[in-house]
Coordinates of C-alpha atoms in Angstrom, one line a residue:
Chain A
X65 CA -28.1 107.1 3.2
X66 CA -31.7 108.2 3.3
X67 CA -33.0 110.7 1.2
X68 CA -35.9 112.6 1.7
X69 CA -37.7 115.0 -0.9
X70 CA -40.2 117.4 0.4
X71 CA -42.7 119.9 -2.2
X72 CA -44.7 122.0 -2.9
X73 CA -41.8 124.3 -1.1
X74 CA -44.3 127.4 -0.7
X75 CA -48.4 126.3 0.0
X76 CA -50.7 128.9 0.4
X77 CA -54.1 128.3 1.2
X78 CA -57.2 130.1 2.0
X79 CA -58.2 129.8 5.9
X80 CA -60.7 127.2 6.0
X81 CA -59.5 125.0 3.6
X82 CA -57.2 122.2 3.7
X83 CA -53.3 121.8 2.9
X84 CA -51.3 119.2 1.8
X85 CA -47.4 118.6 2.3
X86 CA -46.5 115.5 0.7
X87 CA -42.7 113.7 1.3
X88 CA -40.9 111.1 -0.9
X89 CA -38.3 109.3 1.1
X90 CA -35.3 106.4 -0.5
X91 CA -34.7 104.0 2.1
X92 CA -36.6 101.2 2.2
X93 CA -35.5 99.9 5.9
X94 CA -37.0 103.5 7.6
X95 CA -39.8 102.5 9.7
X96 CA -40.6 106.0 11.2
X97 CA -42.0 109.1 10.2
X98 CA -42.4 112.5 11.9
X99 CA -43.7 115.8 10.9
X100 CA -42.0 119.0 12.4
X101 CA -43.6 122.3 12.9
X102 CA -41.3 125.8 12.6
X103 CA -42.4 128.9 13.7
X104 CA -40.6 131.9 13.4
X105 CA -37.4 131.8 16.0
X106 CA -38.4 128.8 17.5
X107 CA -37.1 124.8 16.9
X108 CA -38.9 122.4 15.5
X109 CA -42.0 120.7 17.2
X110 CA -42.9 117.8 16.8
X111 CA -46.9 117.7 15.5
X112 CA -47.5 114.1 14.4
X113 CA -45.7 110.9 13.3
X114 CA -46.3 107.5 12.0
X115 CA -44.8 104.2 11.9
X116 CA -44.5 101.8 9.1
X117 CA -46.6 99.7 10.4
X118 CA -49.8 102.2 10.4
X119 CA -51.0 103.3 7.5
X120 CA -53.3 106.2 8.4
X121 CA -52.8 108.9 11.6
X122 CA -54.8 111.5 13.0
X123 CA -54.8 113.9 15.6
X124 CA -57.7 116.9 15.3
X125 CA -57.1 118.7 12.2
X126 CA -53.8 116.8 11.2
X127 CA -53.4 113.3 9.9
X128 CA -50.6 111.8 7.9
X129 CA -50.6 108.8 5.9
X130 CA -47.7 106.4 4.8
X131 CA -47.3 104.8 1.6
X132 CA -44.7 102.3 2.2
X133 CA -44.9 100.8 -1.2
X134 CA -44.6 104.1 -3.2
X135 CA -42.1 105.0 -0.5
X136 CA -44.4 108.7 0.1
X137 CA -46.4 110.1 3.3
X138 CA -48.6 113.2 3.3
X139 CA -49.7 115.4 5.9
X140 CA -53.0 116.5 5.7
X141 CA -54.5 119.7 7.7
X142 CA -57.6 120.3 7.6
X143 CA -59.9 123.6 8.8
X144 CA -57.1 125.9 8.6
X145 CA -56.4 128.7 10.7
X146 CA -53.9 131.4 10.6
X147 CA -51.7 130.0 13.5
X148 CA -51.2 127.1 11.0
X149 CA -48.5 129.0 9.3
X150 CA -45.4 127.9 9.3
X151 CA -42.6 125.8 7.9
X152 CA -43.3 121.8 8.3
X153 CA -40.2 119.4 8.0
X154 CA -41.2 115.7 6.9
X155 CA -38.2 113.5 8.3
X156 CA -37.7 110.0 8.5
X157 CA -35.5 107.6 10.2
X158 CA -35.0 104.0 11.6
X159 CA -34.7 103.1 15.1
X160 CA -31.1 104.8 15.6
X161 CA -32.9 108.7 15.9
X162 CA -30.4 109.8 12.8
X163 CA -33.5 111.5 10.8
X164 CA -33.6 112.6 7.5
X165 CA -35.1 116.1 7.0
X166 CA -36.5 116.9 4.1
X167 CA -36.1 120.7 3.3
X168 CA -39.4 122.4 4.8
X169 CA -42.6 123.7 3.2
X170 CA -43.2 127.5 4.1
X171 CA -47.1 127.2 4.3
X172 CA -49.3 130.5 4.5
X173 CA -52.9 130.7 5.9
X174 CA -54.6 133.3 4.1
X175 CA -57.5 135.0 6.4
Chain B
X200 CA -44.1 122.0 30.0
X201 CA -40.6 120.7 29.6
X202 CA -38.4 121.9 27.0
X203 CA -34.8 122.0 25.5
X204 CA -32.9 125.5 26.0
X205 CA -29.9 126.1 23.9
X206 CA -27.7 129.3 24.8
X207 CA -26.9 131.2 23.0
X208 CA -29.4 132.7 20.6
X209 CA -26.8 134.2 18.5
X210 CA -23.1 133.8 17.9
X211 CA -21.0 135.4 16.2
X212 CA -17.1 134.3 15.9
X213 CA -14.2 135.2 13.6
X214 CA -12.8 132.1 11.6
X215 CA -10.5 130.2 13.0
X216 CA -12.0 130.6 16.6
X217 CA -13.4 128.5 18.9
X218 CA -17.1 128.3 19.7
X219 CA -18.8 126.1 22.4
X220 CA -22.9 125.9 22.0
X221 CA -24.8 124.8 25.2
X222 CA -28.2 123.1 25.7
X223 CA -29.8 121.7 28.0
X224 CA -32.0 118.5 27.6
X225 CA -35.1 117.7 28.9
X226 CA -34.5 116.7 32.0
X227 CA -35.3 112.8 32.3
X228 CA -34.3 112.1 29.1
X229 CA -31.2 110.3 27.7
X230 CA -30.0 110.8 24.7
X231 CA -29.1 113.7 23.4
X232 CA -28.3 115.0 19.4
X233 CA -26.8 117.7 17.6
X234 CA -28.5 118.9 13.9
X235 CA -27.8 121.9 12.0
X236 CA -29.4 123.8 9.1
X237 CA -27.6 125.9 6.7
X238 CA -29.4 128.5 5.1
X239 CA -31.8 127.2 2.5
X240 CA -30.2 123.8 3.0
X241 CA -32.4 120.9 4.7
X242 CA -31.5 119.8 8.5
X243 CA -29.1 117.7 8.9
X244 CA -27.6 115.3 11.6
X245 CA -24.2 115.6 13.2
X246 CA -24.5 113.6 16.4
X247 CA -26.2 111.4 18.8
X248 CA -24.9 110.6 22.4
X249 CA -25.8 108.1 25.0
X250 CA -24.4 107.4 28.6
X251 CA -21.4 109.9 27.8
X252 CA -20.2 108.7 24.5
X253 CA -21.3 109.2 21.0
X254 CA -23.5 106.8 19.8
X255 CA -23.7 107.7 16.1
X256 CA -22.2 110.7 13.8
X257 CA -22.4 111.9 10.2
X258 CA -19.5 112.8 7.5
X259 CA -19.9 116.3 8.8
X260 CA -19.0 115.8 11.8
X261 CA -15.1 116.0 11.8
X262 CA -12.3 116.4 14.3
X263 CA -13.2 119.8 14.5
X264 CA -16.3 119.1 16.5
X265 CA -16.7 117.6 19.7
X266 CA -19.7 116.9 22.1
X267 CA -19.7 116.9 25.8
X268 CA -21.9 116.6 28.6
X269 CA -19.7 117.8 31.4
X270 CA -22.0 117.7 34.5
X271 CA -26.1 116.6 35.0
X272 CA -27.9 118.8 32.7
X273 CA -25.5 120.5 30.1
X274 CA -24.6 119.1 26.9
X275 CA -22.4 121.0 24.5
X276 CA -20.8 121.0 21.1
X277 CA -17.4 122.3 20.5
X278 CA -16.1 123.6 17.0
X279 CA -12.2 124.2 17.5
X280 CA -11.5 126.4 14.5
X281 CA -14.7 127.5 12.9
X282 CA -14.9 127.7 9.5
X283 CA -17.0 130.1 7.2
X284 CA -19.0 127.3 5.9
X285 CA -19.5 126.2 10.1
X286 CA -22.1 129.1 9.8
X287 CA -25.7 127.9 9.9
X288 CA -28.4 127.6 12.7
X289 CA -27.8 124.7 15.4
X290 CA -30.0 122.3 17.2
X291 CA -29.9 120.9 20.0
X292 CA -32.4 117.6 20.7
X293 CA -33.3 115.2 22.9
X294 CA -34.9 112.1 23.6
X295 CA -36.7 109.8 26.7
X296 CA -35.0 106.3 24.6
X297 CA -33.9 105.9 21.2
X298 CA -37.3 103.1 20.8
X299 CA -39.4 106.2 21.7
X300 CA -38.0 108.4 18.8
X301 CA -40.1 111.2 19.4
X302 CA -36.8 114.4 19.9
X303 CA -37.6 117.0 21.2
X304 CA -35.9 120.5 19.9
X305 CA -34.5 123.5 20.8
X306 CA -34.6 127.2 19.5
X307 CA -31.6 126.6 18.0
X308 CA -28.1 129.0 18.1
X309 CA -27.6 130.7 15.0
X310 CA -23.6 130.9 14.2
X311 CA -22.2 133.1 12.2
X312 CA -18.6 132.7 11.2
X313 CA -16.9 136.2 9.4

């Protein structure tokens, strides 16, 4: 099954600047990719995703971009702020909804 | 804005007992999933069910567990003899179609099996 490998596990970044997650995934045949926000006591929300077809996304401050050949997407945020803090799940999946998680990057916005 | 509610928050069951989890769905959508997330482990998928049968389940997802959606809005998952390794943090999520992909989650119910 699909595999999906997440670092750095901890980011901590300086508000302002930018942070980036980046994801590895196995399975060739996924074809979507979404990125999960966690804050504390609450389930994960969906921020962003991208499909295989789409190489580049972007929404505000967040964008993610795919890789399909190196099998790796990123998600970039840019201008942090404070209420970016969080864990963020990369997860990806093929048509059937079963997602892969990877295991979550704790990142810290330093005011 | 709409959202998913799971009930309860927190459970805590001795092993061996039986444990139903609720949710509720968002409300015009259709498919429905169960993911858990033991602690430090990544999320992972147990179940996905459409028009009242399961549509897909994981390894995990033995004879002790069973999902139900037993009238228009609830949709549960059963364990019948919880184990101590049953303990992690459950999610409930659901869906408009499976093309549209985008699930939508709830708080979760942490379980806790002594």
């Amino acid at each position: 099954g699909e595999n999906v490998e997440q670092h750095p596990s901890t980011l901590s970044v300086q508000e302002g600047d930018s942070a980036v997650i980046k994801c590895t995934y196995s399975d060739s045949a996924s074809n979507y990719f979404p990125w999960y926000k966690q804050e504390l006591g609450k389930g994960p929300q969906l921020i962003i995703d991208i499909r295989s077809n789409v190489g580049e996304k972007k929404d505000q401050r967040i964008a993610v971009t795919l890789n399909k050949t190196a099998k790796h997407f990123s998600l970039h945020i840019t201008e942090t702020q404070p209420e970016d803090s969080a864990v963020y799940f990369c997860a990806a999946g093929y048509g059937n909804n079963r997602l892969a998680f990877g295991k979550g990057n704790q990142v810290v916005v330093i005011p | 804005e709409p959202e998913v509610t799971q009930t309860p928050s927190h459970q805590v069951t001795q092993m061996g007992q039986e444990v139903i989890l609720r949710c509720v769905p968002i409300s015009n959508h259709l498919y429905f999933y169960w993911y858990r997330q033991i602690l430090g482990q990544k999320v992972e998928f147990l179940v996905s069910f459409y028009n009242n049968e399961i549509s897909e389940k994981s390894e995990i997802f033995d004879d002790q567990f069973s999902v139900e959606r037993p009238d228009g809005s609830n949709f549960t998952l059963k364990i019948r003899s919880t184990k101590l390794e049953d303990s992690a943090m459950y999610f409930c999520a659901s869906s408009q179609d499976s093309l549209n992909e985008k699930l939508f989650f709830g708080s979760g119910t942490q379980l806790s099996v002594l």
